[in-house]
Tab-separated table of C-alpha atoms in Angstrom:
chain	number	residue	atom	x	y	z
A	7	MET	CA	221.235	77.500	22.071
A	8	GLY	CA	219.462	80.645	21.002
A	9	PHE	CA	220.789	80.307	17.444
A	10	SER	CA	219.419	76.766	17.070
A	11	TYR	CA	216.048	77.893	18.467
A	12	ALA	CA	215.746	80.710	15.933
A	13	LYS	CA	216.782	78.461	13.107
A	14	ALA	CA	214.150	75.936	14.110
A	15	LYS	CA	211.442	78.654	14.182
A	16	LEU	CA	212.475	79.907	10.735
A	17	ASN	CA	212.308	76.412	9.295
A	18	THR	CA	208.837	76.052	10.797
A	19	PHE	CA	207.725	79.385	9.297
A	20	ASN	CA	208.986	78.420	5.835
A	21	ALA	CA	207.265	75.033	5.956
A	22	LEU	CA	204.008	76.605	7.068
A	23	SER	CA	204.299	79.298	4.339
A	24	SER	CA	204.894	76.697	1.625
A	25	PHE	CA	201.983	74.664	2.848
A	26	PHE	CA	199.476	77.539	2.831
A	27	SER	CA	200.686	78.879	-0.503
A	28	LYS	CA	200.312	75.560	-2.345
A	29	LYS	CA	197.025	74.671	-0.776
A	30	ASN	CA	195.171	77.965	-0.751
A	31	VAL	CA	196.498	79.390	-4.035
A	32	ALA	CA	195.227	76.334	-5.849
A	33	PHE	CA	191.974	76.589	-3.972
A	34	GLY	CA	191.577	80.287	-4.869
A	35	ALA	CA	192.243	79.709	-8.542
A	36	ALA	CA	189.678	76.870	-8.666
A	37	ASN	CA	187.036	78.988	-6.846
A	38	ASN	CA	187.857	82.305	-8.525
A	39	SER	CA	188.536	84.120	-5.235
A	40	ARG	CA	191.505	85.692	-3.553
A	41	PHE	CA	193.073	83.861	-0.641
A	42	VAL	CA	192.871	85.587	2.676
A	43	PRO	CA	194.566	83.914	5.632
A	44	ASN	CA	192.001	82.754	8.191
A	45	SER	CA	192.800	83.471	11.790
A	46	SER	CA	191.281	80.168	12.894
A	47	THR	CA	193.689	78.332	10.686
A	48	ILE	CA	196.665	79.983	12.234
A	49	LEU	CA	195.369	79.793	15.814
A	50	GLY	CA	194.507	76.139	15.360
A	51	SER	CA	198.156	75.221	14.681
A	52	ASN	CA	200.848	74.528	17.170
A	53	PHE	CA	201.938	78.130	17.678
A	54	SER	CA	201.986	80.008	20.919
A	55	ARG	CA	200.398	83.396	21.414
A	56	PHE	CA	203.738	85.070	20.832
A	57	SER	CA	204.256	83.497	17.429
A	58	VAL	CA	200.873	84.335	15.873
A	59	VAL	CA	201.668	87.856	14.651
A	60	PRO	CA	205.122	87.026	13.295
A	61	ALA	CA	203.696	84.002	11.558
A	62	VAL	CA	201.063	86.079	9.793
A	63	GLY	CA	203.630	88.671	8.665
A	64	LEU	CA	205.974	86.032	7.354
A	65	LEU	CA	203.171	84.146	5.775
A	66	GLY	CA	202.030	87.220	3.800
A	67	VAL	CA	205.489	88.387	2.809
A	68	GLY	CA	207.409	85.218	2.311
A	69	GLY	CA	204.987	82.779	0.904
A	70	VAL	CA	201.591	83.846	-0.428
A	71	GLN	CA	202.533	87.141	-2.104
A	72	ARG	CA	205.530	85.583	-3.843
A	73	ASN	CA	203.372	82.803	-5.259
A	74	ILE	CA	200.624	85.186	-6.206
A	75	HIS	CA	202.994	87.347	-8.210
A	76	GLN	CA	204.414	84.269	-9.916
A	77	THR	CA	200.891	83.052	-10.811
A	78	CYS	CA	199.785	85.840	-13.194
A	79	ARG	CA	196.635	84.087	-14.246
A	80	PHE	CA	195.403	83.897	-10.718
A	81	LEU	CA	196.255	87.562	-10.158
A	82	HIS	CA	194.164	88.777	-13.116
A	83	VAL	CA	191.229	86.513	-12.174
A	84	THR	CA	191.038	87.917	-8.688
A	85	ARG	CA	191.150	91.484	-9.965
A	86	ARG	CA	188.308	90.869	-12.335
A	87	PHE	CA	186.393	89.197	-9.615
A	88	TYR	CA	186.506	92.214	-7.290
A	89	GLN	CA	185.924	94.750	-10.109
A	90	ALA	CA	182.871	92.857	-11.357
A	91	ARG	CA	181.043	92.985	-8.006
A	92	THR	CA	177.755	94.900	-8.359
A	93	VAL	CA	174.969	95.914	-6.040
A	94	SER	CA	171.922	93.623	-6.008
A	95	ASN	CA	168.859	94.483	-8.103
A	96	SER	CA	166.705	95.177	-5.068
A	97	LEU	CA	169.232	97.702	-3.764
A	98	ASN	CA	169.371	99.355	-7.189
A	99	TRP	CA	165.622	99.766	-7.355
A	100	SER	CA	165.479	101.189	-3.852
A	101	MET	CA	168.177	103.743	-4.734
A	102	HIS	CA	166.278	104.796	-7.878
A	103	VAL	CA	163.035	105.190	-5.897
A	104	GLN	CA	164.820	107.278	-3.306
A	105	ARG	CA	166.309	109.566	-5.949
A	106	LEU	CA	162.900	109.905	-7.647
A	107	MET	CA	161.214	110.840	-4.376
A	108	ARG	CA	163.839	113.477	-3.663
A	109	PHE	CA	163.414	114.908	-7.144
A	110	CYS	CA	159.648	115.086	-6.741
A	111	ARG	CA	159.940	116.818	-3.343
A	112	ARG	CA	162.302	119.466	-4.806
A	113	ASN	CA	160.280	120.108	-7.971
A	114	TRP	CA	156.692	119.419	-6.979
A	115	VAL	CA	155.487	122.823	-8.198
A	116	ALA	CA	156.917	122.260	-11.703
A	117	LEU	CA	155.590	118.738	-11.852
A	118	LEU	CA	152.096	119.899	-10.783
A	119	PHE	CA	152.141	122.646	-13.382
A	120	GLY	CA	153.400	120.300	-16.134
A	121	GLY	CA	150.711	117.722	-15.280
A	122	SER	CA	147.955	120.330	-15.463
A	123	VAL	CA	149.274	121.510	-18.831
A	124	VAL	CA	149.282	117.934	-20.226
A	125	CYS	CA	145.764	117.195	-18.897
A	126	THR	CA	144.412	120.471	-20.352
A	127	THR	CA	145.957	119.698	-23.719
A	128	ILE	CA	144.523	116.180	-23.816
A	129	CYS	CA	141.029	117.402	-22.898
A	130	CYS	CA	140.840	120.473	-25.133
A	131	ALA	CA	142.921	119.518	-28.184
A	132	LYS	CA	143.431	116.590	-30.553
A	133	ILE	CA	145.661	115.522	-33.401
A	134	GLN	CA	144.220	115.874	-36.870
A	135	ARG	CA	145.296	115.738	-40.429
A	136	VAL	CA	145.006	118.840	-42.613
A	137	PRO	CA	143.059	118.426	-45.881
A	138	TYR	CA	144.916	119.131	-49.160
A	139	THR	CA	148.338	119.085	-47.541
A	140	GLY	CA	148.179	115.968	-45.320
A	141	ARG	CA	150.030	117.661	-42.500
A	142	PHE	CA	149.354	116.527	-38.884
A	143	HIS	CA	148.770	119.185	-36.254
A	144	LEU	CA	147.334	119.691	-32.762
A	145	ALA	CA	144.239	121.872	-32.672
A	146	LEU	CA	141.337	122.696	-30.441
A	147	THR	CA	138.217	120.533	-30.456
A	148	GLU	CA	135.385	121.698	-32.671
A	149	ASN	CA	133.069	122.546	-29.761
A	150	ILE	CA	135.617	124.824	-28.071
A	151	GLU	CA	136.413	126.416	-31.392
A	152	ASP	CA	132.788	127.339	-32.003
A	153	LYS	CA	132.401	128.846	-28.534
A	154	LEU	CA	135.546	130.897	-28.924
A	155	GLY	CA	134.444	131.912	-32.401
A	156	GLU	CA	131.148	133.351	-31.030
A	157	TYR	CA	132.985	135.308	-28.327
A	158	GLN	CA	135.611	136.622	-30.784
A	159	TRP	CA	132.974	137.734	-33.289
A	160	GLN	CA	131.018	139.675	-30.641
A	161	GLU	CA	134.229	141.514	-29.724
A	162	PHE	CA	134.939	142.172	-33.340
A	163	GLU	CA	131.486	143.637	-33.940
A	164	LYS	CA	131.895	145.956	-30.956
A	165	GLU	CA	135.213	147.226	-32.194
A	166	ASN	CA	133.983	147.739	-35.753
A	167	LYS	CA	130.420	148.841	-35.114
A	168	GLY	CA	128.918	150.522	-38.148
A	169	LYS	CA	131.824	149.565	-40.486
A	170	LEU	CA	130.430	146.328	-41.845
A	171	LEU	CA	128.725	146.915	-45.148
A	172	PRO	CA	125.189	145.570	-45.569
A	173	LEU	CA	124.663	142.421	-47.524
A	174	SER	CA	122.860	144.305	-50.235
A	175	ASP	CA	125.950	146.373	-51.046
A	176	PRO	CA	127.402	145.564	-54.515
A	177	ARG	CA	130.856	144.973	-53.103
A	178	THR	CA	129.465	142.478	-50.591
A	179	ILE	CA	127.497	140.746	-53.345
A	180	TRP	CA	130.652	140.453	-55.446
A	181	VAL	CA	132.677	138.913	-52.612
A	182	GLN	CA	129.836	136.601	-51.700
A	183	SER	CA	129.467	135.291	-55.238
A	184	VAL	CA	133.158	134.417	-55.522
A	185	ALA	CA	133.142	132.897	-52.064
A	186	THR	CA	130.176	130.717	-53.026
A	187	LYS	CA	132.080	129.188	-55.906
A	188	ILE	CA	135.141	128.615	-53.758
A	189	ILE	CA	133.176	126.919	-50.973
A	190	ALA	CA	131.215	124.857	-53.477
A	191	ALA	CA	134.438	123.570	-54.972
A	192	MET	CA	135.781	122.784	-51.481
A	193	ASN	CA	132.653	120.792	-50.656
A	194	GLY	CA	133.091	118.858	-53.883
A	195	GLY	CA	136.786	118.158	-53.341
A	196	LEU	CA	136.356	117.089	-49.717
A	197	ARG	CA	133.116	115.218	-50.382
A	198	LEU	CA	131.239	117.082	-47.665
A	199	GLY	CA	127.715	117.076	-49.048
A	200	THR	CA	125.418	118.692	-51.537
A	201	GLU	CA	124.319	121.776	-49.627
A	202	PHE	CA	125.914	124.582	-47.562
A	203	LYS	CA	124.996	128.034	-46.365
A	204	ILE	CA	126.523	131.466	-46.884
A	205	ASN	CA	125.142	134.278	-44.789
A	206	GLY	CA	122.054	132.158	-44.181
A	207	HIS	CA	121.364	131.552	-47.864
A	208	LEU	CA	121.387	127.977	-49.101
A	209	GLY	CA	123.979	127.030	-51.703
A	210	ALA	CA	124.621	123.820	-53.643
A	211	SER	CA	127.628	122.232	-55.147
A	212	ARG	CA	127.549	121.457	-58.838
A	213	ASP	CA	129.556	118.228	-58.955
A	214	PHE	CA	130.877	115.998	-56.174
A	215	GLY	CA	132.525	113.271	-58.248
A	216	ASP	CA	131.556	109.782	-59.335
A	217	ARG	CA	131.038	108.088	-55.989
A	218	VAL	CA	128.474	110.588	-54.750
A	219	ALA	CA	126.709	110.532	-58.141
A	220	GLN	CA	126.490	106.767	-57.992
A	221	TYR	CA	125.145	106.957	-54.441
A	222	PHE	CA	122.420	109.415	-55.204
A	223	GLY	CA	121.671	107.834	-58.637
A	224	PHE	CA	122.049	110.886	-60.862
A	225	GLU	CA	124.833	109.656	-63.106
A	226	ASP	CA	122.643	109.953	-66.113
A	227	ALA	CA	121.653	113.498	-65.249
A	228	LEU	CA	125.306	114.535	-64.976
A	229	ALA	CA	126.101	112.891	-68.355
A	230	GLU	CA	123.233	114.730	-70.004
A	231	ALA	CA	124.472	117.995	-68.439
A	232	GLY	CA	127.867	117.460	-70.162
A	233	PHE	CA	129.899	116.223	-67.205
A	234	LYS	CA	132.492	113.537	-67.728
A	235	HIS	CA	133.416	110.799	-65.234
A	236	SER	CA	136.211	111.936	-62.917
A	237	GLN	CA	139.552	110.255	-63.519
A	238	LYS	CA	140.649	110.909	-59.961
A	239	ARG	CA	138.883	108.543	-57.584
A	240	ASP	CA	138.625	108.947	-53.839
A	241	ARG	CA	141.851	108.229	-52.051
A	242	ASN	CA	142.169	105.576	-49.374
A	243	PHE	CA	143.961	107.354	-46.496
A	244	ILE	CA	144.637	105.389	-43.362
A	245	TRP	CA	144.219	108.581	-41.362
A	246	LYS	CA	141.514	110.603	-43.073
A	247	PRO	CA	141.801	114.409	-43.218
A	248	ALA	CA	139.673	116.279	-40.686
A	249	THR	CA	136.543	117.670	-42.319
A	250	LYS	CA	134.049	117.573	-39.422
A	251	HIS	CA	134.472	121.335	-38.801
A	252	LEU	CA	133.516	122.031	-42.429
A	253	ASN	CA	130.492	119.828	-42.766
A	254	GLN	CA	127.211	121.814	-42.880
A	255	ARG	CA	129.055	124.954	-41.924
A	256	ASN	CA	127.162	128.209	-42.040
A	257	TRP	CA	129.710	130.486	-43.708
A	258	GLU	CA	129.566	134.233	-43.266
A	259	VAL	CA	131.238	136.683	-45.657
A	260	TYR	CA	131.427	140.390	-44.927
A	261	VAL	CA	133.091	143.524	-46.316
A	262	LEU	CA	134.652	145.985	-43.808
A	263	ASN	CA	134.519	149.526	-44.949
A	264	THR	CA	138.172	150.549	-44.328
A	265	PRO	CA	140.993	151.571	-46.695
A	266	GLU	CA	143.268	148.863	-45.273
A	267	VAL	CA	144.421	146.285	-47.836
A	268	ASN	CA	143.713	143.202	-45.837
A	269	ALA	CA	141.436	140.235	-45.327
A	270	SER	CA	140.991	137.873	-42.383
A	271	CYS	CA	139.396	134.589	-41.418
A	272	HIS	CA	137.802	134.278	-38.010
A	273	LEU	CA	136.824	131.265	-36.006
A	274	GLY	CA	133.487	129.775	-37.023
A	275	GLY	CA	133.854	130.228	-40.765
A	276	ARG	CA	133.617	134.037	-40.860
A	277	ILE	CA	135.572	135.830	-43.632
A	278	VAL	CA	136.028	139.595	-43.644
A	279	VAL	CA	137.476	141.444	-46.661
A	280	CYS	CA	138.467	145.117	-46.358
A	281	SER	CA	137.110	147.467	-48.980
A	282	GLY	CA	140.648	148.740	-49.649
A	283	LEU	CA	141.612	145.333	-50.898
A	284	LEU	CA	138.682	145.388	-53.401
A	285	ASP	CA	140.203	148.540	-54.905
A	286	VAL	CA	143.440	146.598	-55.668
A	287	VAL	CA	142.003	143.493	-57.336
A	288	ASN	CA	140.456	143.855	-60.828
A	289	ASN	CA	138.635	140.616	-61.637
A	290	ASP	CA	137.121	137.490	-60.149
A	291	ALA	CA	140.276	135.398	-60.468
A	292	GLU	CA	142.298	137.879	-58.399
A	293	LEU	CA	139.560	138.097	-55.766
A	294	ALA	CA	139.327	134.267	-55.796
A	295	THR	CA	143.027	134.188	-54.826
A	296	ILE	CA	142.219	136.204	-51.693
A	297	ILE	CA	139.025	134.306	-50.822
A	298	GLY	CA	140.697	130.951	-51.443
A	299	HIS	CA	143.576	131.924	-49.115
A	300	GLU	CA	141.155	132.849	-46.323
A	301	VAL	CA	139.073	129.703	-46.824
A	302	GLY	CA	142.308	127.783	-46.673
A	303	HIS	CA	142.891	129.112	-43.173
A	304	ALA	CA	139.497	127.803	-42.190
A	305	VAL	CA	140.123	124.400	-43.813
A	306	ALA	CA	143.504	123.932	-42.023
A	307	ARG	CA	142.139	125.386	-38.704
A	308	HIS	CA	145.178	127.623	-38.319
A	309	THR	CA	143.600	129.776	-35.611
A	310	ALA	CA	142.600	126.795	-33.502
A	311	GLU	CA	146.106	125.371	-33.982
A	312	GLY	CA	147.717	128.685	-33.048
A	313	ILE	CA	145.834	128.872	-29.767
A	314	VAL	CA	147.088	125.451	-28.671
A	315	ARG	CA	150.615	126.352	-29.725
A	316	LEU	CA	150.501	129.627	-27.831
A	317	PHE	CA	149.252	127.843	-24.712
A	318	LEU	CA	152.082	125.320	-24.808
A	319	MET	CA	154.705	128.053	-25.484
A	320	LEU	CA	153.526	130.132	-22.526
A	321	SER	CA	153.555	127.052	-20.315
A	322	ALA	CA	157.133	126.259	-21.394
A	323	LEU	CA	158.171	129.905	-20.756
A	324	ILE	CA	156.707	129.889	-17.282
A	325	ALA	CA	158.431	126.569	-16.458
A	326	LEU	CA	161.752	127.989	-17.732
A	327	ILE	CA	161.438	131.128	-15.578
A	328	TYR	CA	160.621	128.941	-12.570
A	329	ALA	CA	163.665	126.795	-13.219
A	330	LEU	CA	165.878	129.897	-13.314
A	331	ILE	CA	164.421	131.091	-10.017
A	332	THR	CA	164.794	127.774	-8.203
A	333	ASN	CA	168.409	127.335	-9.417
A	334	GLY	CA	169.352	130.742	-8.086
A	335	ASP	CA	170.239	132.203	-11.505
A	336	SER	CA	169.752	135.785	-12.415
A	337	THR	CA	166.185	136.660	-13.563
A	338	SER	CA	166.873	140.194	-14.632
A	339	LYS	CA	164.727	142.076	-17.076
A	340	GLY	CA	167.232	141.420	-19.849
A	341	ASN	CA	166.827	137.637	-19.463
A	342	VAL	CA	163.061	137.834	-19.540
A	343	ASP	CA	163.087	140.133	-22.522
A	344	GLY	CA	165.424	137.742	-24.340
A	345	LEU	CA	163.097	134.830	-23.761
A	346	ALA	CA	160.121	136.954	-24.948
A	347	ARG	CA	161.999	137.833	-28.167
A	348	LEU	CA	162.790	134.189	-28.820
A	349	GLN	CA	159.127	133.349	-28.366
A	350	ASP	CA	158.080	136.100	-30.770
A	351	MET	CA	160.566	134.943	-33.395
A	352	PHE	CA	159.314	131.376	-33.144
A	353	THR	CA	155.680	132.505	-33.325
A	354	ASN	CA	156.416	134.556	-36.424
A	355	PHE	CA	158.239	131.705	-38.034
A	356	MET	CA	155.230	129.355	-37.542
A	357	SER	CA	152.903	132.051	-38.750
A	358	ARG	CA	154.813	132.386	-42.047
A	359	ARG	CA	154.613	128.649	-42.585
A	360	ARG	CA	150.887	128.580	-41.997
A	361	GLU	CA	150.435	131.491	-44.424
A	362	ALA	CA	152.356	129.518	-47.058
A	363	GLU	CA	150.100	126.502	-46.402
A	364	ALA	CA	146.982	128.660	-46.801
A	365	ASP	CA	148.384	129.914	-50.120
A	366	TYR	CA	148.670	126.321	-51.384
A	367	ILE	CA	145.199	125.349	-50.235
A	368	GLY	CA	143.781	128.476	-51.790
A	369	LEU	CA	145.517	127.694	-55.062
A	370	MET	CA	143.859	124.291	-55.163
A	371	LEU	CA	140.483	125.783	-54.219
A	372	MET	CA	140.518	128.436	-56.952
A	373	ALA	CA	141.569	125.823	-59.514
A	374	SER	CA	138.770	123.528	-58.354
A	375	ALA	CA	136.299	126.459	-58.694
A	376	GLY	CA	137.408	127.061	-62.318
A	377	TYR	CA	139.682	130.045	-61.822
A	378	ASN	CA	143.095	130.088	-63.494
A	379	PRO	CA	145.677	129.269	-60.811
A	380	GLN	CA	148.426	131.165	-62.726
A	381	VAL	CA	146.864	134.406	-61.518
A	382	ALA	CA	147.694	133.761	-57.862
A	383	PRO	CA	151.492	134.301	-58.047
A	384	ILE	CA	150.983	137.564	-59.884
A	385	VAL	CA	148.582	138.813	-57.192
A	386	TYR	CA	151.013	138.010	-54.338
A	387	GLU	CA	154.076	139.405	-56.040
A	388	ARG	CA	152.639	142.591	-57.653
A	389	LYS	CA	149.563	143.637	-55.730
A	390	LEU	CA	149.976	142.351	-52.154
A	391	GLY	CA	153.769	142.382	-51.840
A	392	GLY	CA	155.135	142.531	-48.359
A	393	GLU	CA	158.786	142.609	-47.249
A	394	GLY	CA	158.795	139.538	-45.044
A	395	GLY	CA	161.713	138.978	-42.712
A	396	ILE	CA	162.247	137.368	-39.319
A	397	GLN	CA	159.903	139.796	-37.496
A	398	SER	CA	157.123	139.465	-40.116
A	399	THR	CA	154.066	137.211	-39.746
A	400	HIS	CA	153.710	136.849	-43.537
A	401	PRO	CA	156.262	135.829	-46.152
A	402	SER	CA	157.226	138.353	-48.692
A	403	GLY	CA	155.241	138.618	-51.927
A	404	ILE	CA	158.208	137.309	-53.949
A	405	LYS	CA	158.648	134.368	-51.686
A	406	ARG	CA	154.973	133.473	-51.866
A	407	ALA	CA	154.988	133.684	-55.639
A	408	LYS	CA	158.068	131.457	-55.867
A	409	LEU	CA	156.485	128.793	-53.694
A	410	LEU	CA	153.347	128.748	-55.815
A	411	GLN	CA	155.313	128.737	-59.110
A	412	LYS	CA	157.201	125.557	-58.213
A	413	PRO	CA	156.602	123.059	-61.099
A	414	LYS	CA	155.077	120.322	-58.847
A	415	VAL	CA	152.663	122.840	-57.230
A	416	MET	CA	151.602	124.718	-60.273
A	417	ASN	CA	151.341	121.612	-62.518
A	418	ASN	CA	149.090	119.947	-59.954
A	419	ALA	CA	146.863	123.041	-59.787
A	420	LEU	CA	146.721	123.297	-63.592
A	421	ALA	CA	145.706	119.668	-63.837
A	422	VAL	CA	142.799	120.307	-61.461
A	423	TYR	CA	141.819	123.429	-63.407
A	424	GLU	CA	141.856	121.593	-66.787
A	425	GLU	CA	139.721	118.757	-65.324
A	426	VAL	CA	137.107	121.247	-64.139
A	427	LYS	CA	137.112	123.142	-67.378
A	428	GLY	CA	136.896	119.859	-69.345
A	429	GLY	CA	133.733	118.863	-67.528
A	430	GLU	CA	135.326	116.062	-65.416
A	431	GLY	CA	134.217	117.637	-62.140
A	432	VAL	CA	136.255	118.323	-59.011
A	433	ARG	CA	138.755	115.646	-58.112
A	434	SER	CA	138.752	114.184	-54.574
A	435	PHE	CA	141.231	115.458	-52.030
A	436	VAL	CA	140.290	112.977	-49.239
């Protein structure tokens, strides 16, 4: 009796297992979902409450799992289905917003500082193109540069009170005469205008090229004076070089009575040559090399560019120190000194590059003024010298001479020099 009852129950379980496996496996393959036995299906059958749990166990072991393992295609489909499930887009966005808010709460000081740096840079600086070289840089606006130039010059006069030679001194007259030719050639090459001032005295450029001559209507006068039509027309740059800071500039040239062999260019178009440097140079061409280099600094606005670069570097250094503090890292004196040395090395590297750029601009200026550009490499190598190196702000004299003696650079300068000497006027560099 008991054996027949157990055999009947087993037959019932096998029949039910076969039914569910055939029906629901096919349904799962068609709908790309795994079959999960539904409790309502089992409870809705003719089983008692004692046979529900054994039926589920037998159903899973005896029927469905065996058929699933035999149906490999269905098995792989269901695995891909569950692995491909992703979070909804709205939930993703909310998670990203929450992470962003947590980041802002943790780093609000750094974000506030960075935002102030960006706003200050946008308001006080702008991107410009350097004349003669075409390089793009970030420099102060012209108004801020002029105000800083006035303040800097007042401090310089206080420090060197009584050392500036009078304008009537022969050495000052010599420097001023060479500077006048250099600035006149610059005005002609950049098409700035016909007049400029040096130490309050009015100066005029000799030749500005064909387009200006046609505009003012004195082509015939230039032809009678022996000038030829320039073969180098004005260029059509999409982004014109910045010349606003040079237009109608009141240049100032002084000689500082000191044995130091040096010269400097200050903000606002002020050039100072030390008397010790005048004892080294022997003729106008050698002095034109020095003056052209200093005017090149003014043309490229290296001082205004350096101020912006220093501001950004100090801001980055402060942000880095703050990051070390907030992360709990060591902020010992050695770490701070290491960061300062890295900053000095980068500043000196950029300074050497700007000096090389001023050498190139000065070479073009002296050639445009009618001075032989082949003199410049000799001056830098033999008379100015300098060892250079990583810690130096200027390249070595040998390095500067090699850069100017490159065939492409020197041939271009010699072509400008020959045009001026041949009466063709100063070619356009804008």
